[in-house]
């Protein structure tokens, strides 16, 4: 019984996009040093969807912020396509966990916001926005303001405004955490569709083991409070994945085991 | 507004008006203390539309209004021009805030009227003193609200902006100002209200024209009706200014139009 593989075998030979070596970070809180990440090493290859899971407070968001360039690490190297990451850049897009849409801009304007720096002809820009609106299934809501959107629709817009810039690496921090089960599954399908069409490379943070096994090529488990990587698991199950499948559940329980200890 | 809501908002003014009618008609309040609504109405018409020969105040309204508007708007513009940038900077930059905050707090603790003698010495009687007082008084709410608005902008919006290619400088106009807009508007409206209050104070000093000057002048001549006309006109014009201010901001800025 050989599963149709997607994970390791298919992506193993591809070039490395993100290379994190010996990354450490600590916060200083009331004069006390709080270590969060310790000598962490991680690589992500082109076209790979890597899920990062770990207990609350273990430093997942911190790691993502460092890769995004919002936060400078205390020590260690972090390279994207061989260049050190120093600040936010057009090669990375971030979807935040909380709502970070601009409240005074319509859905269309929010999505087009990331193109304002680039000198696009107006018409072409409109067409591009429409195309991305279609892609995330919001063609009828282009003129809505964020306040009129549901949580799921907001996250679609948040995804769309990043996708329009074609980032090399997409960073997602528990993007579907606030959605109900139904909306969450829809978003997961949308994301997988995107990976299939655009070969988008994604580093995805979640605390939901099932979500990780549904979408990931590889799941990386952070230590509970060691700030290192505890284990990695390549999920080589064919897509679409069946949550009732025995091997699917075996993956889930293995990950749960690692999270517990 | 629906008809019912209009009615509700008019209820209190109408009640005050009928009380006024009652007081004058019953003779409880003598005319030199409280002229009847009809007298005030006539004086108002005369003040606004009369020709100069009809009496000391006839037809002066247009000139007084123009003089007062210039003073209010000039003072308000100075207050906004200083208050918004300074408030935004204090809200975002700890250094600026440390430099400015205690001085502003100290100045604010001084009641506005205390500045009048000094302003008179510095600027003499006339437009400069009034503009100075108006600008000084309107500055504080504009500054304070801009500061609060800038401070309340969550870091995630800057991160979102940076991630979407917005530089720090462009972020001020593309993200910071729009996010702070509701607070800035609150400050500007408060400032506009105070500007009218201090206009009257500034015109107390014996300038020849202006809506405040008319009130003071009428007191000397014992013309209670003209005082009331002046008060009512300042109330109406102040409200119109507030409305125009909000409408103008909404016309100019998406962020004013689309956030409450
Ligand atoms: N700005 C900060 N200052 C001080 N300590 C911080 C700061 N940000 C995060 N921390 C600390 O760093 C640790 C890791 O935080 P982080 O947000 O990365 O966790 P997380 O894995 O994303 O958790 P969750 O799953 O709950 O989002 C926590 O203990 C937190 O208290
Ligand atoms: Mg987090």
Coordinates of C-alpha atoms and ligand atoms in Angstrom, one line a residue:
Chain A
X1 CA 0.0 0.0 0.0
X2 CA 1.9 3.0 -1.3
X3 CA 0.2 6.4 -0.7
X4 CA 0.2 8.9 -3.5
X5 CA 2.9 11.1 -2.1
X6 CA 2.9 14.8 -2.1
X7 CA 5.1 15.8 0.8
X8 CA 8.7 14.9 1.1
X9 CA 9.3 13.2 -2.2
X10 CA 7.9 15.9 -4.3
X11 CA 9.4 18.9 -2.5
X12 CA 12.7 17.5 -1.3
X13 CA 14.6 18.4 -4.4
X14 CA 13.4 21.9 -4.6
X15 CA 15.5 24.9 -3.7
X16 CA 15.5 26.2 -0.1
X17 CA 13.7 29.5 0.2
X18 CA 13.8 30.2 3.9
X19 CA 16.8 29.2 6.0
X20 CA 16.8 29.8 9.8
X21 CA 19.9 28.8 11.7
X22 CA 20.7 29.1 15.4
X23 CA 17.9 31.6 15.9
X24 CA 17.5 32.8 19.5
X25 CA 15.3 35.5 20.9
X26 CA 14.5 36.8 24.3
X27 CA 12.3 39.6 25.6
X28 CA 13.2 41.8 28.5
X29 CA 10.2 42.1 30.7
X30 CA 10.5 44.3 33.8
X31 CA 14.2 43.9 33.8
X32 CA 14.0 40.1 33.6
X33 CA 15.2 38.3 30.5
X34 CA 12.5 35.9 29.1
X35 CA 14.0 33.5 26.6
X36 CA 11.5 32.5 23.9
X37 CA 13.5 30.9 21.0
X38 CA 16.7 29.0 21.6
X39 CA 19.0 28.1 18.7
X40 CA 16.2 27.2 16.5
X41 CA 16.9 25.8 13.0
X42 CA 14.4 25.4 10.2
X43 CA 14.3 25.4 6.4
X44 CA 11.4 25.8 4.1
X45 CA 11.6 24.8 0.4
X46 CA 10.0 26.3 -2.6
X47 CA 6.3 25.4 -2.9
X48 CA 6.2 23.8 0.5
X49 CA 3.4 24.3 3.0
X50 CA 4.9 24.0 6.4
X51 CA 2.8 24.1 9.5
X52 CA 4.2 25.2 12.8
X53 CA 2.4 23.9 15.9
X54 CA 3.1 24.3 19.6
X55 CA 1.5 25.1 22.9
X56 CA 0.3 28.6 23.6
X57 CA 3.2 30.9 24.5
X58 CA 6.0 28.7 23.0
X59 CA 7.0 31.4 20.5
X60 CA 5.2 30.7 17.3
X61 CA 4.1 34.3 16.7
X62 CA 7.6 35.5 17.7
X63 CA 9.2 33.3 15.1
X64 CA 6.8 34.5 12.5
X65 CA 7.4 38.2 13.4
X66 CA 11.1 37.7 13.0
X67 CA 10.7 36.1 9.6
X68 CA 8.3 38.9 8.6
X69 CA 10.9 41.5 9.6
X70 CA 8.8 43.1 12.3
X71 CA 11.2 42.0 15.0
X72 CA 15.0 41.7 15.1
X73 CA 16.2 38.4 16.7
X74 CA 18.6 38.5 19.6
X75 CA 21.0 36.0 17.8
X76 CA 21.1 33.7 14.8
X77 CA 20.6 34.0 11.1
X78 CA 17.4 34.2 9.1
X79 CA 17.8 34.2 5.3
X80 CA 15.3 34.4 2.5
X81 CA 16.6 33.3 -0.9
X82 CA 20.1 33.7 0.6
X83 CA 19.6 37.3 1.7
X84 CA 19.5 38.2 5.4
X85 CA 16.0 39.4 6.6
X86 CA 16.3 42.8 8.1
X87 CA 13.0 44.5 7.6
X88 CA 9.6 43.8 6.0
X89 CA 9.8 43.4 2.3
X90 CA 7.7 42.7 -0.8
X91 CA 8.9 39.1 -0.9
X92 CA 6.9 38.3 2.3
X93 CA 3.2 38.7 3.0
X94 CA 1.6 38.3 6.4
X95 CA -2.0 37.2 7.3
X96 CA -2.5 38.2 10.9
X97 CA -4.7 36.3 13.4
X98 CA -6.6 39.4 14.3
X99 CA -8.5 41.7 12.0
X100 CA -5.9 44.1 10.5
X101 CA -7.9 45.4 7.5
X102 CA -8.0 49.2 7.1
X103 CA -11.4 50.2 8.3
X104 CA -11.8 53.3 6.1
X105 CA -11.1 51.4 2.9
X106 CA -13.6 49.2 1.0
X107 CA -12.7 45.5 0.2
X108 CA -11.5 46.6 -3.2
X109 CA -9.4 49.4 -1.8
X110 CA -7.9 47.2 0.9
X111 CA -6.9 44.7 -1.7
X112 CA -5.4 47.3 -4.0
X113 CA -3.6 49.0 -1.1
X114 CA -0.5 46.9 -1.6
X115 CA -0.1 48.1 -5.2
X116 CA -0.2 51.8 -4.5
X117 CA 3.6 52.0 -4.1
X118 CA 4.0 50.3 -7.5
X119 CA 3.2 52.3 -10.5
X120 CA 0.4 50.4 -12.1
X121 CA -1.9 51.8 -14.7
X122 CA -5.3 52.3 -13.1
X123 CA -7.2 50.0 -15.4
X124 CA -4.7 47.1 -15.0
X125 CA -4.8 47.6 -11.2
X126 CA -8.6 47.3 -11.2
X127 CA -8.5 44.2 -13.3
X128 CA -5.9 42.6 -11.0
X129 CA -8.0 43.4 -8.0
X130 CA -11.1 41.9 -9.6
X131 CA -9.1 38.8 -10.5
X132 CA -8.0 38.3 -6.9
X133 CA -11.5 39.0 -5.6
X134 CA -12.8 36.2 -7.8
X135 CA -10.0 33.9 -6.5
X136 CA -11.1 34.4 -2.9
X137 CA -14.8 34.2 -3.7
X138 CA -15.7 37.8 -2.8
X139 CA -16.7 39.1 -6.3
X140 CA -20.0 40.4 -4.9
X141 CA -18.6 42.3 -1.9
X142 CA -16.0 44.5 -3.5
X143 CA -17.6 47.7 -2.3
X144 CA -18.3 46.7 1.3
X145 CA -16.4 48.2 4.2
X146 CA -14.7 45.8 6.5
X147 CA -17.2 46.4 9.3
X148 CA -19.9 44.8 7.1
X149 CA -17.9 41.6 6.7
X150 CA -18.1 38.3 8.7
X151 CA -14.9 37.0 10.2
X152 CA -14.4 34.5 7.4
X153 CA -14.8 37.2 4.7
X154 CA -12.4 39.4 6.5
X155 CA -9.7 36.8 6.5
X156 CA -10.4 36.2 2.8
X157 CA -9.7 39.9 2.2
X158 CA -6.6 39.7 4.4
X159 CA -5.4 36.9 2.2
X160 CA -6.3 38.6 -1.0
X161 CA -4.5 41.9 -0.2
X162 CA -1.3 39.8 0.3
X163 CA -1.7 37.5 -2.7
X164 CA -2.0 40.4 -5.1
X165 CA 1.6 41.2 -4.4
X166 CA 2.8 37.7 -5.3
X167 CA 5.0 37.2 -2.2
X168 CA 7.7 34.6 -2.4
X169 CA 6.7 33.4 1.1
X170 CA 3.3 33.7 2.7
X171 CA 3.3 33.9 6.5
X172 CA 0.1 33.0 8.3
X173 CA -0.4 33.3 12.0
X174 CA -3.4 31.2 13.1
X175 CA -5.4 32.9 10.4
X176 CA -8.5 30.8 10.8
X177 CA -8.4 30.5 14.6
X178 CA -11.5 32.7 15.1
X179 CA -13.7 30.9 12.6
X180 CA -16.3 28.3 13.1
X181 CA -15.6 24.7 11.9
X182 CA -17.5 25.2 8.6
X183 CA -15.8 28.4 7.6
X184 CA -12.5 27.1 8.7
X185 CA -12.8 24.1 6.4
X186 CA -13.8 26.4 3.5
X187 CA -10.7 28.5 4.1
X188 CA -8.5 25.5 4.2
X189 CA -9.8 24.3 0.8
X190 CA -9.3 27.8 -0.6
X191 CA -5.7 27.8 0.6
X192 CA -5.0 24.3 -0.8
X193 CA -6.5 25.4 -4.1
X194 CA -4.1 28.3 -4.1
X195 CA -1.1 26.2 -3.4
X196 CA -2.1 23.9 -6.3
X197 CA -2.5 26.8 -8.7
X198 CA 0.3 29.1 -7.7
X199 CA 2.7 26.8 -6.0
X200 CA 2.7 29.3 -3.1
X201 CA 5.2 28.7 -0.4
X202 CA 3.6 29.0 3.0
X203 CA 4.7 29.0 6.7
X204 CA 1.5 28.5 8.6
X205 CA 1.1 28.7 12.4
X206 CA -1.8 26.9 14.0
X207 CA -2.7 25.3 17.3
X208 CA -5.1 22.9 15.6
X209 CA -3.5 19.5 14.9
X210 CA -6.3 18.5 12.5
X211 CA -5.9 21.7 10.5
X212 CA -2.1 21.0 10.3
X213 CA -2.6 17.5 9.0
X214 CA -5.2 18.6 6.4
X215 CA -3.1 21.2 4.8
X216 CA 0.6 20.7 5.5
X217 CA 3.3 19.0 3.5
X218 CA 5.3 19.0 6.7
X219 CA 4.4 19.7 10.3
X220 CA 7.0 21.2 12.7
X221 CA 6.3 20.9 16.4
X222 CA 7.9 23.5 18.7
X223 CA 9.0 22.4 22.2
X224 CA 6.7 23.4 25.0
X225 CA 9.1 25.8 26.5
X226 CA 12.5 25.0 25.2
X227 CA 12.2 27.3 22.2
X228 CA 13.6 24.6 19.8
X229 CA 12.0 22.2 17.4
X230 CA 10.7 19.1 19.1
X231 CA 9.9 16.9 16.0
X232 CA 9.0 17.2 12.4
X233 CA 6.5 15.1 10.5
X234 CA 6.2 14.9 6.8
X235 CA 2.6 14.2 5.8
X236 CA 2.7 12.2 2.6
X237 CA -1.0 11.6 2.3
X238 CA -2.8 12.2 -1.0
X239 CA -5.0 15.2 -1.3
X240 CA -7.8 15.8 -0.7
X241 CA -7.3 14.2 2.6
X242 CA -10.0 12.3 4.4
X243 CA -10.3 13.1 8.1
X244 CA -11.8 9.7 8.7
X245 CA -8.8 7.9 7.2
X246 CA -6.8 5.7 9.5
X247 CA -3.4 7.1 8.5
X248 CA -4.8 10.7 8.9
X249 CA -5.7 9.9 12.4
X250 CA -2.4 8.2 13.1
X251 CA -0.6 11.4 12.1
X252 CA -2.9 13.5 14.3
X253 CA -2.3 11.3 17.4
X254 CA 1.4 11.3 16.8
X255 CA 1.5 15.1 16.7
X256 CA -0.7 15.3 19.8
X257 CA 1.6 12.9 21.6
X258 CA 4.6 15.3 20.8
X259 CA 2.6 18.3 21.9
X260 CA 1.8 16.7 25.3
X261 CA 5.3 15.8 26.3
Chain B
X1 CA -34.0 62.5 10.2
X2 CA -37.6 61.2 10.4
X3 CA -40.3 63.6 11.2
X4 CA -40.8 62.2 14.7
X5 CA -37.1 62.6 15.5
X6 CA -37.1 66.2 14.2
X7 CA -40.1 66.9 16.5
X8 CA -38.3 65.3 19.5
X9 CA -35.2 67.4 18.9
X10 CA -37.3 70.6 18.7
X11 CA -39.2 69.8 21.9
X12 CA -36.9 71.5 24.3
X13 CA -36.3 74.7 22.3
X14 CA -40.1 75.1 21.8
X15 CA -40.7 74.6 25.5
X16 CA -38.1 77.4 26.3
X17 CA -39.8 79.6 23.7
X18 CA -43.2 79.2 25.2
X19 CA -41.9 79.8 28.7
X20 CA -40.3 83.0 27.4
X21 CA -43.7 84.0 25.8
X22 CA -45.4 83.3 29.1
X23 CA -43.0 85.3 31.2
X24 CA -43.2 88.4 29.0
X25 CA -46.9 88.3 28.4
X26 CA -47.8 87.8 32.1
X27 CA -45.6 90.8 33.0
X28 CA -43.6 88.7 35.4
X29 CA -40.4 89.7 33.7
X30 CA -40.3 93.5 32.8
X31 CA -39.2 94.4 29.3
X32 CA -35.9 95.9 30.2
X33 CA -34.9 92.6 31.8
X34 CA -36.5 90.2 29.3
X35 CA -38.0 91.8 26.1
X36 CA -40.8 89.8 24.6
X37 CA -40.1 87.4 21.7
X38 CA -41.8 89.7 19.3
X39 CA -39.6 92.6 20.2
X40 CA -36.5 90.5 19.9
X41 CA -37.7 89.2 16.6
X42 CA -38.2 92.7 15.3
X43 CA -34.8 93.9 16.5
X44 CA -33.3 90.8 14.9
X45 CA -34.9 91.6 11.5
X46 CA -33.8 95.2 11.8
X47 CA -30.2 94.1 12.8
X48 CA -30.0 91.8 9.9
X49 CA -31.9 93.5 7.1
X50 CA -32.4 97.1 8.1
X51 CA -30.7 100.0 6.3
X52 CA -28.2 102.0 8.3
X53 CA -30.6 105.0 8.8
X54 CA -33.1 102.9 10.8
X55 CA -31.2 102.9 14.1
X56 CA -27.8 102.3 15.8
X57 CA -27.8 98.6 15.0
X58 CA -29.8 98.5 11.8
X59 CA -28.2 96.4 9.0
X60 CA -24.9 95.9 10.9
X61 CA -25.2 92.1 10.9
X62 CA -23.3 91.4 7.6
X63 CA -20.3 93.4 8.7
X64 CA -20.2 92.0 12.2
X65 CA -20.5 88.5 10.9
X66 CA -17.7 88.9 8.5
X67 CA -15.4 90.5 11.1
X68 CA -16.2 87.7 13.6
X69 CA -15.9 84.9 11.1
X70 CA -12.4 86.1 10.0
X71 CA -11.3 86.1 13.7
X72 CA -12.8 82.7 14.5
X73 CA -11.5 81.0 11.4
X74 CA -8.1 82.6 11.6
X75 CA -7.7 81.5 15.2
X76 CA -9.1 78.1 14.5
X77 CA -6.8 77.6 11.6
X78 CA -3.8 78.5 13.7
X79 CA -4.9 76.1 16.4
X80 CA -5.5 73.2 14.0
X81 CA -2.3 73.9 12.1
X82 CA -0.3 73.6 15.3
X83 CA -2.5 71.2 17.3
X84 CA -2.8 68.4 14.9
X85 CA 0.8 67.9 13.9
X86 CA 2.0 68.5 17.5
X87 CA -0.6 66.2 18.9
X88 CA 0.2 63.4 16.3
X89 CA 3.9 63.8 17.0
X90 CA 3.4 63.7 20.8
X91 CA 1.2 60.6 20.4
X92 CA 3.8 58.7 18.4
X93 CA 7.2 59.9 19.5
X94 CA 8.1 59.6 23.2
X95 CA 10.8 62.2 22.9
X96 CA 8.4 64.9 21.5
X97 CA 5.9 64.0 24.2
X98 CA 8.4 64.4 27.0
X99 CA 9.5 67.8 25.5
X100 CA 6.0 69.1 25.0
X101 CA 3.6 67.4 27.4
X102 CA 4.3 69.2 30.7
X103 CA 4.5 72.7 29.0
X104 CA 1.1 72.1 27.4
X105 CA -0.4 70.8 30.6
X106 CA 0.9 73.9 32.4
X107 CA -0.4 76.3 29.9
X108 CA -3.8 74.6 29.9
X109 CA -4.1 74.9 33.6
X110 CA -4.2 78.7 33.2
X111 CA -7.8 79.8 32.6
X112 CA -8.1 81.4 29.1
X113 CA -9.3 84.7 30.5
X114 CA -6.0 85.3 32.3
X115 CA -4.4 85.7 29.0
X116 CA -6.5 88.7 28.1
X117 CA -4.5 91.4 29.9
X118 CA -1.3 90.1 28.5
X119 CA -2.7 89.8 25.0
X120 CA -3.9 93.4 25.3
X121 CA -0.4 94.5 26.1
X122 CA 1.2 92.5 23.4
X123 CA -1.3 93.0 20.6
X124 CA -3.4 96.0 21.6
X125 CA -7.2 96.2 21.0
X126 CA -8.2 94.6 17.8
X127 CA -8.1 91.5 15.7
X128 CA -4.8 90.2 16.9
X129 CA -5.8 89.9 20.5
X130 CA -9.0 88.1 19.6
X131 CA -7.3 85.7 17.2
X132 CA -4.6 85.0 19.8
X133 CA -7.2 84.1 22.4
X134 CA -9.3 82.0 20.0
X135 CA -6.2 80.1 18.8
X136 CA -4.9 79.5 22.3
X137 CA -8.2 78.2 23.6
X138 CA -9.0 76.0 20.5
X139 CA -5.5 74.5 20.5
X140 CA -5.9 72.3 23.6
X141 CA -8.8 70.1 22.6
X142 CA -7.4 69.7 19.1
X143 CA -3.9 68.8 20.4
X144 CA -5.2 66.5 23.0
X145 CA -7.6 64.5 20.7
X146 CA -5.0 64.2 17.9
X147 CA -2.6 62.9 20.5
X148 CA -5.1 60.3 21.8
X149 CA -6.0 59.3 18.3
X150 CA -2.4 58.8 17.3
X151 CA -1.6 56.9 20.5
X152 CA -4.5 54.5 20.1
X153 CA -3.5 53.2 16.6
X154 CA -2.6 49.6 17.2
X155 CA 0.9 48.5 16.1
X156 CA -0.6 45.8 13.9
X157 CA -1.8 48.4 11.4
X158 CA 1.8 49.7 11.0
X159 CA 3.0 46.1 10.6
X160 CA 0.3 45.5 8.0
X161 CA 1.3 48.7 6.2
X162 CA 5.0 47.9 6.3
X163 CA 4.2 44.4 5.0
X164 CA 2.3 46.0 2.1
X165 CA 5.2 48.2 1.2
X166 CA 4.4 51.5 3.0
X167 CA 7.4 53.4 4.1
X168 CA 7.5 55.1 7.5
X169 CA 6.9 58.6 6.1
X170 CA 4.1 57.5 3.8
X171 CA 2.6 55.5 6.7
X172 CA 1.9 58.8 8.5
X173 CA -0.5 59.8 5.7
X174 CA -1.6 56.4 4.5
X175 CA -2.3 54.8 7.9
X176 CA -1.8 57.0 10.9
X177 CA -3.9 60.0 10.0
X178 CA -6.8 58.0 8.7
X179 CA -6.8 55.7 11.7
X180 CA -6.7 58.7 14.0
X181 CA -9.3 60.6 12.0
X182 CA -12.3 60.0 14.3
X183 CA -10.4 61.5 17.3
X184 CA -9.1 64.4 15.2
X185 CA -12.6 65.3 14.1
X186 CA -13.8 65.2 17.8
X187 CA -10.9 67.6 18.6
X188 CA -11.7 70.0 15.8
X189 CA -15.3 70.2 16.7
X190 CA -14.6 70.9 20.3
X191 CA -12.0 73.4 19.2
X192 CA -14.6 75.1 16.9
X193 CA -17.1 75.4 19.8
X194 CA -14.5 76.9 22.1
X195 CA -13.4 79.3 19.3
X196 CA -16.8 81.0 19.4
X197 CA -16.7 81.3 23.1
X198 CA -13.4 83.0 23.1
X199 CA -14.4 85.2 20.2
X200 CA -16.8 86.9 22.5
X201 CA -14.2 87.3 25.2
X202 CA -11.7 88.8 22.7
X203 CA -14.3 91.2 21.4
X204 CA -15.2 92.3 24.9
X205 CA -12.2 94.6 24.7
X206 CA -13.8 97.3 22.8
X207 CA -13.3 96.4 19.1
X208 CA -15.8 98.3 17.0
X209 CA -17.4 95.4 15.1
X210 CA -18.2 91.7 15.5
X211 CA -21.0 89.7 17.0
X212 CA -19.4 89.8 20.5
X213 CA -18.8 93.5 20.2
X214 CA -22.4 94.1 19.5
X215 CA -23.5 92.3 22.6
X216 CA -21.1 94.3 24.8
X217 CA -22.1 97.5 23.0
X218 CA -25.8 96.8 23.5
X219 CA -25.3 96.2 27.3
X220 CA -23.8 99.7 27.6
X221 CA -26.9 101.2 25.9
X222 CA -29.2 99.0 27.9
X223 CA -30.5 97.3 24.7
X224 CA -31.4 93.9 26.1
X225 CA -33.2 92.9 22.9
X226 CA -30.0 93.3 20.9
X227 CA -28.1 91.3 23.5
X228 CA -30.6 88.4 23.0
X229 CA -30.4 88.8 19.2
X230 CA -26.6 88.5 19.4
X231 CA -26.7 85.4 21.7
X232 CA -29.2 83.7 19.4
X233 CA -27.2 84.5 16.3
X234 CA -24.0 83.2 17.8
X235 CA -25.7 80.0 18.8
X236 CA -27.1 79.5 15.3
X237 CA -23.8 80.4 13.5
X238 CA -21.8 78.2 15.9
X239 CA -24.0 75.3 15.0
X240 CA -23.8 76.0 11.3
X241 CA -20.0 76.2 11.6
X242 CA -19.9 72.8 13.3
X243 CA -22.1 71.3 10.6
X244 CA -20.0 72.8 7.8
X245 CA -16.8 71.6 9.5
X246 CA -18.0 68.0 9.7
X247 CA -19.4 68.1 6.1
X248 CA -16.2 69.6 4.8
X249 CA -14.1 66.9 6.4
X250 CA -16.3 64.2 5.2
X251 CA -16.1 65.6 1.7
X252 CA -12.3 65.8 1.8
X253 CA -11.4 62.5 3.6
X254 CA -12.6 59.0 3.0
X255 CA -11.5 58.2 6.6
X256 CA -13.9 60.9 7.9
X257 CA -16.7 59.7 5.7
X258 CA -16.5 56.0 6.5
X259 CA -15.7 55.9 10.2
X260 CA -18.1 57.0 12.8
Ligands
LIG1 N1 6.4 42.2 23.2 C1 6.7 41.3 24.2 N2 7.3 41.6 25.3 C2 7.5 40.7 26.3 N3 7.2 39.4 26.1 C3 6.6 39.0 25.0 C4 6.3 39.9 23.9 N4 5.7 39.2 23.0 C5 5.7 37.9 23.4 N5 6.2 37.8 24.6 C6 6.4 36.5 25.3 O1 7.0 35.5 24.5 C7 6.4 34.3 24.6 C8 6.0 33.7 23.3 O2 4.9 34.6 22.7 P1 4.3 34.2 21.3 O3 3.3 35.3 21.1 O4 5.3 34.0 20.3 O5 3.6 32.8 21.6 P2 2.7 31.9 20.7 O6 3.4 30.6 20.5 O7 2.4 32.7 19.4 O8 1.4 31.7 21.5 P3 -0.2 31.7 21.1 O9 -0.4 30.3 20.5 O10 -0.9 31.8 22.3 O11 -0.4 32.8 20.1 C9 5.2 34.4 25.6 O12 5.6 33.9 26.8 C10 5.0 35.9 25.7 O13 4.7 36.3 27.0
LIG2 MG1 0.6 33.6 18.6

